[in-house]
Amino acid sequence: MDIWLHDSKSRSKRLFEPLNEEEISIYVCGPTVYDRAHIGNAVPTVVFDVLVRFLRVCYPRVKYVANITDIDDKINKKATETGESIFAITKKFAQYYREDVSALGVLPPDLETYATDHIPQIIELIDSLIEGGFAYEAEQHVLFHVPAFKEYGRLSNRTLEDMLDGARVEVAPYKKDPKDFVLWKPSTPDLPGWESPWGRGRPGWHIECSAMIRSHLGPTIDIHGGGSDLLFPHHENELAQGSCLGDASYVRYWMHNGMLNFAGEKMAKSVGNIVTINELLEDYDGEVIRYALLSGHYRQSLLFEERLLEQAKSSLETLYLARRKAEKSSSVEDQINDPSNRLADYPEEVLTALADDLNTPRALSAMHGLARAINRESDQQKVRDLHRNLVRGSELLGVLSKSSSEYFQTDDSLDTAKIDELISLRKEARANKDFSRADEIRDQLVAMNIVIEDSRNGTTWRRKE
């Protein structure tokens, strides 16, 4: 099927045409591991997990590589503060990160790469850039000379004049140009370092990803993903390096997810309002958090607040209640566990939504359409077919991974306080003219065998006889 993806470089939605249809290559920038991952770190991980799940249905093979940055000044600072070794810190927090995102239903990548495992490859690439006249050595540093690459700024749509604004750029006397960025820098005895032609030192941030991509996916890849905060300078610098190494294409499609906003501000450690994934998991099921992250389009910013999580919890319960009805009607596990992976085995409405630039809100809406159909259907064969579609659609989105009894921890009906809460939420949705949300809550009540009746005096409910 035709798949359309928004490419950050062209700033347009483009038909996806991979380099090799037999194997799709994807690289996504992962976290720098010096602390527990915050919820913002989960956004690209969840978004590109859905993309990979979807592409694996559409193509014979998808090779998905995600990196871990395990050499960084923030890690060095943490080691100084705690007295732990740098390698102990990165090992510990990388494992925490894996556990946290796994709780959100994220499948592991085909390959998880580490910057420190690629020092020889990094040195080789830097040497090639020097030989090509795109980089130079100065005072034990090696720097990429930005003016040598005439197309610099094309990805982030910036001119050379405004490159310094908001960029993590160190202005130093040894630079030929203030915009030049570090490929290699010296290490003092107390810092990690490796021997190189330019002395003992360590790599700059940007060259690490270029080396890992080239080592495991090739000089040109299909999709490079990450947060929009990486667009400049990180991905701009990556593109410059890759292009100057002779890989004119380097990345065919650049994809960037929007940022989370918390209480109206961008969620970042600099503003001191961090919520870690681990903290959220104390109060919410991982699927609820995942649903919340997918409830907005990946390219847009998302206001992440308690209300969003509560809405996600309610919406997810609606889907699980529909699944509970289907599970009670008859056993369909043999059909659901069919290992075939053909497009025809998945609900068309969900596929169509994901093929349109990974439109997860529309895909979730399609899932609720299936849930409504299950709740209103009495023919058992039709319920089986609808249930199968519901579960297959959920595989693409990474939700409904449990049986309904596992999710609710009981087969008993929800309590009256929950019913009253849902009726109150429906009333609020109707007052806000959010009729889609109101209908969704009604369907959830129907799935609980609750009949609601509206009148001038308000809404009453009763159990269905």
Short mmCIF file of C-alpha atoms in Angstrom, two decimals:
data_model
loop_
_atom_site.label_atom_id
_atom_site.label_comp_id
_atom_site.label_asym_id
_atom_site.label_seq_id
_atom_site.Cartn_x
_atom_site.Cartn_y
_atom_site.Cartn_z
CA MET A 1 0.00 0.00 0.00
CA ASP A 2 1.10 3.60 -0.52
CA ILE A 3 2.71 5.05 2.59
CA TRP A 4 3.15 8.79 3.02
CA LEU A 5 5.65 10.20 5.53
CA HIS A 6 6.47 13.78 6.41
CA ASP A 7 10.09 14.46 5.54
CA SER A 8 11.64 17.23 7.64
CA LYS A 9 14.19 18.08 4.99
CA SER A 10 11.66 18.79 2.23
CA ARG A 11 9.12 19.99 4.82
CA SER A 12 6.43 18.02 2.99
CA LYS A 13 4.61 14.70 3.05
CA ARG A 14 6.26 12.35 0.56
CA LEU A 15 5.42 8.93 -0.83
CA PHE A 16 7.68 6.41 0.91
CA GLU A 17 10.02 4.85 -1.65
CA PRO A 18 12.72 2.84 0.12
CA LEU A 19 16.17 2.23 -1.26
CA ASN A 20 15.59 -1.52 -1.16
CA GLU A 21 12.07 -2.89 -0.73
CA GLU A 22 13.47 -6.16 0.62
CA GLU A 23 14.98 -4.45 3.67
CA ILE A 24 13.95 -1.13 5.18
CA SER A 25 16.60 0.64 7.28
CA ILE A 26 15.68 2.85 10.25
CA TYR A 27 17.89 4.61 12.77
CA VAL A 28 16.52 6.48 15.80
CA CYS A 29 18.49 8.58 18.27
CA GLY A 30 18.14 7.21 21.78
CA PRO A 31 18.84 8.73 25.21
CA THR A 32 22.00 9.87 26.92
CA VAL A 33 22.10 7.57 29.93
CA TYR A 34 23.03 9.44 33.10
CA ASP A 35 19.68 9.46 34.95
CA ARG A 36 16.22 7.86 34.87
CA ALA A 37 14.54 8.53 31.54
CA HIS A 38 11.89 11.25 31.61
CA ILE A 39 8.58 10.89 29.81
CA GLY A 40 9.85 13.06 26.96
CA ASN A 41 12.44 10.36 26.19
CA ALA A 42 9.57 7.93 25.67
CA VAL A 43 7.95 9.90 22.84
CA PRO A 44 10.33 8.98 19.97
CA THR A 45 10.72 5.48 21.38
CA VAL A 46 6.95 4.86 21.30
CA VAL A 47 6.34 6.71 18.01
CA PHE A 48 9.00 4.85 16.05
CA ASP A 49 8.01 1.57 17.69
CA VAL A 50 4.61 2.00 16.01
CA LEU A 51 6.25 2.92 12.70
CA VAL A 52 8.46 -0.19 12.81
CA ARG A 53 5.49 -2.43 13.73
CA PHE A 54 3.57 -1.02 10.76
CA LEU A 55 6.43 -1.29 8.25
CA ARG A 56 7.09 -4.89 9.27
CA VAL A 57 3.60 -5.71 8.05
CA CYS A 58 4.23 -3.91 4.75
CA TYR A 59 7.75 -5.12 3.91
CA PRO A 60 9.67 -8.43 4.14
CA ARG A 61 12.29 -7.09 6.56
CA VAL A 62 12.91 -3.97 8.60
CA LYS A 63 16.29 -3.41 10.23
CA TYR A 64 15.81 -1.05 13.16
CA VAL A 65 18.83 0.38 14.96
CA ALA A 66 18.60 2.64 18.02
CA ASN A 67 21.59 4.10 19.81
CA ILE A 68 22.57 4.76 23.40
CA THR A 69 24.85 7.74 24.04
CA ASP A 70 27.23 6.51 26.72
CA ILE A 71 29.98 9.11 26.42
CA ASP A 72 28.94 12.68 27.22
CA ASP A 73 29.85 15.59 29.48
CA LYS A 74 26.61 15.11 31.46
CA ILE A 75 27.68 11.53 32.22
CA ASN A 76 31.11 12.79 33.28
CA LYS A 77 29.48 15.31 35.61
CA LYS A 78 27.28 12.60 37.15
CA ALA A 79 30.34 10.44 37.80
CA THR A 80 32.08 13.33 39.57
CA GLU A 81 29.00 14.03 41.71
CA THR A 82 28.37 10.41 42.72
CA GLY A 83 31.85 8.92 42.78
CA GLU A 84 30.67 6.09 40.51
CA SER A 85 32.59 5.13 37.42
CA ILE A 86 31.28 6.41 34.10
CA PHE A 87 30.79 2.88 32.85
CA ALA A 88 28.85 1.83 35.96
CA ILE A 89 26.53 4.82 35.51
CA THR A 90 25.84 4.18 31.84
CA LYS A 91 25.30 0.45 32.35
CA LYS A 92 22.85 1.05 35.21
CA PHE A 93 20.77 3.74 33.53
CA ALA A 94 20.73 2.01 30.15
CA GLN A 95 19.15 -1.00 31.85
CA TYR A 96 16.63 1.23 33.65
CA TYR A 97 15.75 2.79 30.30
CA ARG A 98 15.14 -0.61 28.69
CA GLU A 99 12.89 -1.66 31.58
CA ASP A 100 10.93 1.60 31.52
CA VAL A 101 10.17 1.62 27.81
CA SER A 102 9.42 -2.11 27.85
CA ALA A 103 6.68 -1.33 30.38
CA LEU A 104 5.23 1.01 27.73
CA GLY A 105 4.98 -1.88 25.28
CA VAL A 106 8.06 -0.90 23.26
CA LEU A 107 9.67 -3.80 21.41
CA PRO A 108 13.49 -3.89 21.49
CA PRO A 109 15.24 -2.69 18.32
CA ASP A 110 17.06 -5.18 16.14
CA LEU A 111 20.28 -3.62 17.33
CA GLU A 112 21.04 -1.28 20.23
CA THR A 113 24.34 0.47 19.62
CA TYR A 114 26.72 2.28 21.94
CA ALA A 115 29.00 5.15 21.03
CA THR A 116 31.96 3.71 22.98
CA ASP A 117 31.84 0.52 20.92
CA HIS A 118 32.55 2.49 17.74
CA ILE A 119 35.67 4.53 18.53
CA PRO A 120 37.76 3.02 15.65
CA GLN A 121 34.96 3.75 13.17
CA ILE A 122 34.60 7.29 14.51
CA ILE A 123 38.33 7.94 14.14
CA GLU A 124 38.23 6.59 10.58
CA LEU A 125 35.37 8.91 9.60
CA ILE A 126 37.08 11.94 11.14
CA ASP A 127 40.27 11.11 9.26
CA SER A 128 38.29 10.94 5.98
CA LEU A 129 36.70 14.35 6.65
CA ILE A 130 40.14 15.88 7.26
CA GLU A 131 41.48 14.36 4.02
CA GLY A 132 38.49 15.74 2.12
CA GLY A 133 39.13 19.26 3.37
CA PHE A 134 35.95 19.41 5.47
CA ALA A 135 37.62 19.20 8.89
CA TYR A 136 40.82 20.41 10.54
CA GLU A 137 42.91 19.84 13.66
CA ALA A 138 43.46 22.66 16.13
CA GLU A 139 44.94 22.40 19.63
CA GLN A 140 44.21 18.65 19.91
CA HIS A 141 40.64 19.24 18.73
CA VAL A 142 39.27 18.23 15.37
CA LEU A 143 36.48 20.43 14.03
CA PHE A 144 34.13 20.26 11.10
CA HIS A 145 34.44 23.44 9.03
CA VAL A 146 30.83 24.46 8.40
CA PRO A 147 31.50 26.94 5.53
CA ALA A 148 33.11 24.07 3.57
CA PHE A 149 29.66 22.48 3.17
CA LYS A 150 27.62 24.93 1.12
CA GLU A 151 24.26 23.27 1.85
CA TYR A 152 24.61 23.53 5.61
CA GLY A 153 21.32 24.62 7.15
CA ARG A 154 19.11 22.96 4.57
CA LEU A 155 17.63 20.40 6.97
CA SER A 156 16.71 22.86 9.74
CA ASN A 157 15.95 25.67 7.25
CA ARG A 158 18.41 28.05 8.90
CA THR A 159 20.78 30.55 7.34
CA LEU A 160 24.43 30.67 8.33
CA GLU A 161 23.80 34.05 9.95
CA ASP A 162 21.38 32.68 12.56
CA MET A 163 23.13 29.39 13.23
CA LEU A 164 24.41 30.42 16.64
CA ASP A 165 20.97 31.29 18.02
CA GLY A 166 19.84 28.61 20.45
CA ALA A 167 22.54 26.16 19.38
CA ARG A 168 24.80 24.23 21.69
CA VAL A 169 27.90 25.74 20.10
CA GLU A 170 31.10 26.52 21.95
CA VAL A 171 32.82 29.65 20.67
CA ALA A 172 36.56 29.05 21.01
CA PRO A 173 39.66 30.88 19.71
CA TYR A 174 40.97 27.80 17.89
CA LYS A 175 37.92 27.67 15.60
CA LYS A 176 38.27 28.96 12.04
CA ASP A 177 34.58 29.87 12.15
CA PRO A 178 32.32 30.21 15.23
CA LYS A 179 29.85 27.72 13.68
CA ASP A 180 32.43 24.94 13.36
CA PHE A 181 31.58 21.98 15.56
CA VAL A 182 33.69 19.44 17.40
CA LEU A 183 34.40 15.99 15.99
CA TRP A 184 37.11 15.09 18.53
CA LYS A 185 38.23 16.76 21.76
CA PRO A 186 41.05 16.10 24.23
CA SER A 187 40.47 14.29 27.51
CA THR A 188 42.16 15.07 30.80
CA PRO A 189 43.47 12.09 32.82
CA ASP A 190 40.31 12.01 34.98
CA LEU A 191 38.00 11.73 31.94
CA PRO A 192 37.42 8.77 29.61
CA GLY A 193 39.57 8.88 26.52
CA TRP A 194 41.00 6.89 23.63
CA GLU A 195 44.22 7.19 21.69
CA SER A 196 43.90 8.83 18.28
CA PRO A 197 46.09 10.53 15.65
CA TRP A 198 45.24 13.82 17.42
CA GLY A 199 46.09 12.67 20.93
CA ARG A 200 44.12 11.05 23.73
CA GLY A 201 40.54 12.22 23.59
CA ARG A 202 36.90 11.41 23.00
CA PRO A 203 34.41 11.97 20.18
CA GLY A 204 31.99 14.82 19.77
CA TRP A 205 28.29 14.00 19.93
CA HIS A 206 27.37 14.36 16.26
CA ILE A 207 30.00 12.09 14.73
CA GLU A 208 28.89 9.17 16.92
CA CYS A 209 25.57 8.63 15.10
CA SER A 210 27.18 8.94 11.66
CA ALA A 211 29.65 6.19 12.57
CA MET A 212 26.98 3.87 13.96
CA ILE A 213 24.71 4.36 10.96
CA ARG A 214 27.53 3.69 8.51
CA SER A 215 28.68 0.63 10.49
CA HIS A 216 25.32 -1.13 10.73
CA LEU A 217 22.99 0.22 8.05
CA GLY A 218 25.17 1.53 5.25
CA PRO A 219 26.10 4.92 3.79
CA THR A 220 22.45 5.65 2.92
CA ILE A 221 19.44 4.77 5.07
CA ASP A 222 15.70 5.04 4.53
CA ILE A 223 14.52 6.73 7.72
CA HIS A 224 16.28 8.67 10.47
CA GLY A 225 14.09 9.52 13.45
CA GLY A 226 14.29 11.54 16.62
CA GLY A 227 12.78 14.41 18.54
CA SER A 228 12.37 17.81 16.91
CA ASP A 229 14.85 19.18 19.46
CA LEU A 230 17.55 17.21 17.58
CA LEU A 231 16.81 18.84 14.23
CA PHE A 232 19.43 21.49 14.94
CA PRO A 233 22.26 21.20 15.56
CA HIS A 234 22.54 17.41 15.93
CA HIS A 235 20.83 16.17 12.77
CA GLU A 236 21.99 19.16 10.73
CA ASN A 237 25.55 18.26 11.65
CA GLU A 238 24.97 14.60 10.94
CA LEU A 239 23.69 15.44 7.48
CA ALA A 240 26.74 17.60 6.80
CA GLN A 241 29.13 14.85 7.88
CA GLY A 242 27.35 12.14 5.91
CA SER A 243 27.13 14.24 2.75
CA CYS A 244 30.79 15.25 2.89
CA LEU A 245 31.82 11.62 3.27
CA GLY A 246 30.42 11.06 -0.21
CA ASP A 247 26.98 9.87 0.85
CA ALA A 248 24.95 12.53 -0.94
CA SER A 249 21.65 10.93 0.06
CA TYR A 250 22.69 9.80 3.56
CA VAL A 251 19.07 9.80 4.80
CA ARG A 252 16.11 9.50 2.44
CA TYR A 253 13.45 10.54 4.99
CA TRP A 254 14.03 12.58 8.13
CA MET A 255 11.22 12.18 10.68
CA HIS A 256 10.90 14.24 13.86
CA ASN A 257 8.35 13.96 16.63
CA GLY A 258 7.01 17.01 18.46
CA MET A 259 7.84 17.83 22.05
CA LEU A 260 5.77 17.23 25.17
CA ASN A 261 4.57 20.26 27.05
CA PHE A 262 4.04 20.05 30.78
CA ALA A 263 1.90 22.74 32.40
CA GLY A 264 2.35 24.79 29.26
CA GLU A 265 6.15 24.54 29.10
CA LYS A 266 8.40 22.33 27.05
CA MET A 267 9.34 19.35 29.15
CA ALA A 268 13.07 19.52 29.56
CA LYS A 269 15.44 19.13 32.46
CA SER A 270 16.35 22.81 32.24
CA VAL A 271 12.91 23.90 33.44
CA GLY A 272 12.85 21.56 36.42
CA ASN A 273 9.47 19.94 35.83
CA ILE A 274 10.63 16.49 34.85
CA VAL A 275 8.41 13.47 35.36
CA THR A 276 10.21 10.20 34.84
CA ILE A 277 8.67 7.18 33.16
CA ASN A 278 9.29 5.21 36.32
CA GLU A 279 7.36 7.73 38.43
CA LEU A 280 4.38 7.64 36.07
CA LEU A 281 4.34 3.84 36.15
CA GLU A 282 3.67 4.01 39.89
CA ASP A 283 0.24 5.51 39.15
CA TYR A 284 -0.64 4.36 35.63
CA ASP A 285 -0.48 1.16 33.64
CA GLY A 286 2.17 1.34 30.92
CA GLU A 287 -0.47 0.94 28.21
CA VAL A 288 -2.31 3.99 29.54
CA ILE A 289 0.85 6.09 29.21
CA ARG A 290 1.46 4.71 25.73
CA TYR A 291 -2.13 5.44 24.69
CA ALA A 292 -1.76 9.02 25.96
CA LEU A 293 1.40 9.53 23.89
CA LEU A 294 -0.32 8.18 20.76
CA SER A 295 -3.48 10.23 21.26
CA GLY A 296 -1.91 13.21 19.50
CA HIS A 297 -0.24 13.29 16.07
CA TYR A 298 3.45 12.56 16.45
CA ARG A 299 4.57 15.77 14.71
CA GLN A 300 2.55 18.02 16.99
CA SER A 301 3.39 19.11 20.54
CA LEU A 302 1.29 17.39 23.20
CA LEU A 303 0.17 18.90 26.50
CA PHE A 304 1.05 16.14 28.93
CA GLU A 305 -1.03 16.43 32.08
CA GLU A 306 -3.08 14.31 34.46
CA ARG A 307 -6.26 14.96 32.48
CA LEU A 308 -4.69 13.46 29.35
CA LEU A 309 -3.70 10.34 31.28
CA GLU A 310 -7.17 9.97 32.81
CA GLN A 311 -8.78 10.29 29.38
CA ALA A 312 -6.35 7.71 28.03
CA LYS A 313 -7.21 5.36 30.90
CA SER A 314 -10.93 5.72 30.21
CA SER A 315 -10.48 5.22 26.46
CA LEU A 316 -8.31 2.16 26.97
CA GLU A 317 -10.91 0.70 29.33
CA THR A 318 -13.48 1.11 26.54
CA LEU A 319 -11.38 -1.07 24.25
CA TYR A 320 -10.76 -3.65 26.97
CA LEU A 321 -14.45 -3.82 27.82
CA ALA A 322 -15.23 -4.57 24.18
CA ARG A 323 -12.56 -7.25 24.26
CA ARG A 324 -14.09 -8.68 27.42
CA LYS A 325 -17.46 -9.02 25.71
CA ALA A 326 -15.84 -10.77 22.76
CA GLU A 327 -13.85 -13.08 25.03
CA LYS A 328 -17.02 -14.06 26.87
CA SER A 329 -18.86 -14.71 23.61
CA SER A 330 -16.44 -17.38 22.43
CA SER A 331 -12.80 -18.31 22.32
CA VAL A 332 -10.98 -16.78 19.38
CA GLU A 333 -7.41 -17.16 20.62
CA ASP A 334 -6.50 -19.67 17.91
CA GLN A 335 -7.43 -17.15 15.24
CA ILE A 336 -5.79 -14.22 17.01
CA ASN A 337 -2.52 -16.06 17.46
CA ASP A 338 -2.32 -16.92 13.75
CA PRO A 339 1.31 -16.00 12.92
CA SER A 340 0.56 -14.81 9.36
CA ASN A 341 1.70 -11.27 8.72
CA ARG A 342 -0.20 -10.18 5.62
CA LEU A 343 -1.74 -6.77 5.09
CA ALA A 344 -5.11 -8.43 4.53
CA ASP A 345 -5.02 -9.77 8.11
CA TYR A 346 -5.17 -6.27 9.61
CA PRO A 347 -8.09 -3.83 9.80
CA GLU A 348 -8.08 -1.57 6.76
CA GLU A 349 -9.08 1.55 8.71
CA VAL A 350 -6.08 1.23 11.04
CA LEU A 351 -3.67 0.53 8.17
CA THR A 352 -4.97 3.48 6.18
CA ALA A 353 -4.52 5.82 9.15
CA LEU A 354 -0.95 4.69 9.78
CA ALA A 355 -0.11 4.92 6.08
CA ASP A 356 -1.06 8.61 6.23
CA ASP A 357 2.04 9.89 8.04
CA LEU A 358 1.51 7.63 11.05
CA ASN A 359 -1.82 9.17 12.07
CA THR A 360 -2.22 7.40 15.40
CA PRO A 361 -5.22 9.49 16.59
CA ARG A 362 -7.17 8.33 13.53
CA ALA A 363 -5.95 4.76 14.05
CA LEU A 364 -7.18 4.82 17.66
CA SER A 365 -10.50 6.21 16.47
CA ALA A 366 -10.76 3.24 14.08
CA MET A 367 -10.11 0.91 17.02
CA HIS A 368 -13.00 2.48 18.90
CA GLY A 369 -15.16 1.96 15.83
CA LEU A 370 -14.39 -1.76 16.07
CA ALA A 371 -15.15 -1.70 19.80
CA ARG A 372 -18.54 -0.06 19.18
CA ALA A 373 -19.35 -2.67 16.55
CA ILE A 374 -18.49 -5.48 19.00
CA ASN A 375 -20.69 -3.96 21.72
CA ARG A 376 -23.66 -3.70 19.36
CA GLU A 377 -23.28 -7.06 17.62
CA SER A 378 -25.15 -10.18 18.67
CA ASP A 379 -24.01 -12.58 15.93
CA GLN A 380 -21.15 -14.60 17.44
CA GLN A 381 -19.31 -15.15 14.16
CA LYS A 382 -19.33 -11.43 13.48
CA VAL A 383 -18.13 -10.79 17.02
CA ARG A 384 -15.24 -13.21 16.38
CA ASP A 385 -14.29 -11.39 13.18
CA LEU A 386 -14.50 -8.00 14.83
CA HIS A 387 -12.49 -9.19 17.81
CA ARG A 388 -9.79 -10.51 15.54
CA ASN A 389 -9.59 -7.13 13.80
CA LEU A 390 -9.49 -5.36 17.15
CA VAL A 391 -6.58 -7.46 18.37
CA ARG A 392 -4.72 -7.25 15.07
CA GLY A 393 -5.11 -3.48 15.05
CA SER A 394 -3.84 -3.36 18.60
CA GLU A 395 -0.69 -5.22 17.55
CA LEU A 396 0.18 -2.33 15.24
CA LEU A 397 -0.39 0.25 17.96
CA GLY A 398 1.09 -1.73 20.84
CA VAL A 399 -1.99 -1.68 23.07
CA LEU A 400 -4.43 -4.38 24.29
CA SER A 401 -1.51 -6.70 24.92
CA LYS A 402 -3.32 -8.33 27.85
CA SER A 403 -6.53 -10.28 28.13
CA SER A 404 -9.40 -8.30 29.65
CA SER A 405 -9.20 -10.30 32.88
CA GLU A 406 -5.49 -9.52 33.19
CA TYR A 407 -6.12 -5.84 32.59
CA PHE A 408 -9.03 -5.44 35.00
CA GLN A 409 -7.64 -8.02 37.44
CA THR A 410 -11.23 -9.27 37.82
CA ASP A 411 -14.20 -10.25 35.72
CA ASP A 412 -16.62 -8.39 38.01
CA SER A 413 -18.40 -5.28 36.82
CA LEU A 414 -16.87 -1.94 37.70
CA ASP A 415 -18.28 -0.25 40.81
CA THR A 416 -20.99 2.40 40.96
CA ALA A 417 -18.50 5.15 41.74
CA LYS A 418 -16.81 4.43 38.40
CA ILE A 419 -20.16 4.55 36.62
CA ASP A 420 -21.01 7.89 38.21
CA GLU A 421 -17.58 9.19 37.23
CA LEU A 422 -18.11 8.18 33.59
CA ILE A 423 -21.53 9.83 33.50
CA SER A 424 -19.99 13.01 34.88
CA LEU A 425 -17.24 12.90 32.25
CA ARG A 426 -19.85 12.40 29.53
CA LYS A 427 -21.80 15.39 30.79
CA GLU A 428 -18.64 17.49 30.69
CA ALA A 429 -17.83 16.32 27.15
CA ARG A 430 -21.32 17.21 25.93
CA ALA A 431 -21.09 20.63 27.53
CA ASN A 432 -17.82 21.17 25.64
CA LYS A 433 -19.51 19.94 22.42
CA ASP A 434 -17.01 17.04 22.29
CA PHE A 435 -19.67 14.65 21.06
CA SER A 436 -17.18 12.05 19.86
CA ARG A 437 -15.82 11.75 23.41
CA ALA A 438 -19.37 11.65 24.80
CA ASP A 439 -20.27 8.80 22.44
CA GLU A 440 -17.12 6.96 23.43
CA ILE A 441 -18.08 7.14 27.12
CA ARG A 442 -21.62 5.98 26.32
CA ASP A 443 -20.15 2.98 24.48
CA GLN A 444 -17.99 2.23 27.50
CA LEU A 445 -21.08 2.21 29.71
CA VAL A 446 -22.93 0.00 27.20
CA ALA A 447 -20.04 -2.45 27.35
CA MET A 448 -20.48 -2.52 31.13
CA ASN A 449 -24.17 -3.44 30.60
CA ILE A 450 -25.24 -0.01 31.82
CA VAL A 451 -28.22 1.73 30.22
CA ILE A 452 -28.20 5.54 30.54
CA GLU A 453 -31.22 7.74 30.09
CA ASP A 454 -31.04 11.50 29.50
CA SER A 455 -33.84 13.86 30.51
CA ARG A 456 -34.34 17.50 31.40
CA ASN A 457 -33.57 16.58 34.98
CA GLY A 458 -30.21 15.03 34.14
CA THR A 459 -28.88 11.54 33.39
CA THR A 460 -29.84 8.35 35.20
CA TRP A 461 -28.53 4.84 34.76
CA ARG A 462 -29.57 1.25 35.35
CA ARG A 463 -28.12 -2.16 34.73
CA LYS A 464 -29.30 -3.85 31.59
CA GLU A 465 -31.68 -6.70 32.33
#
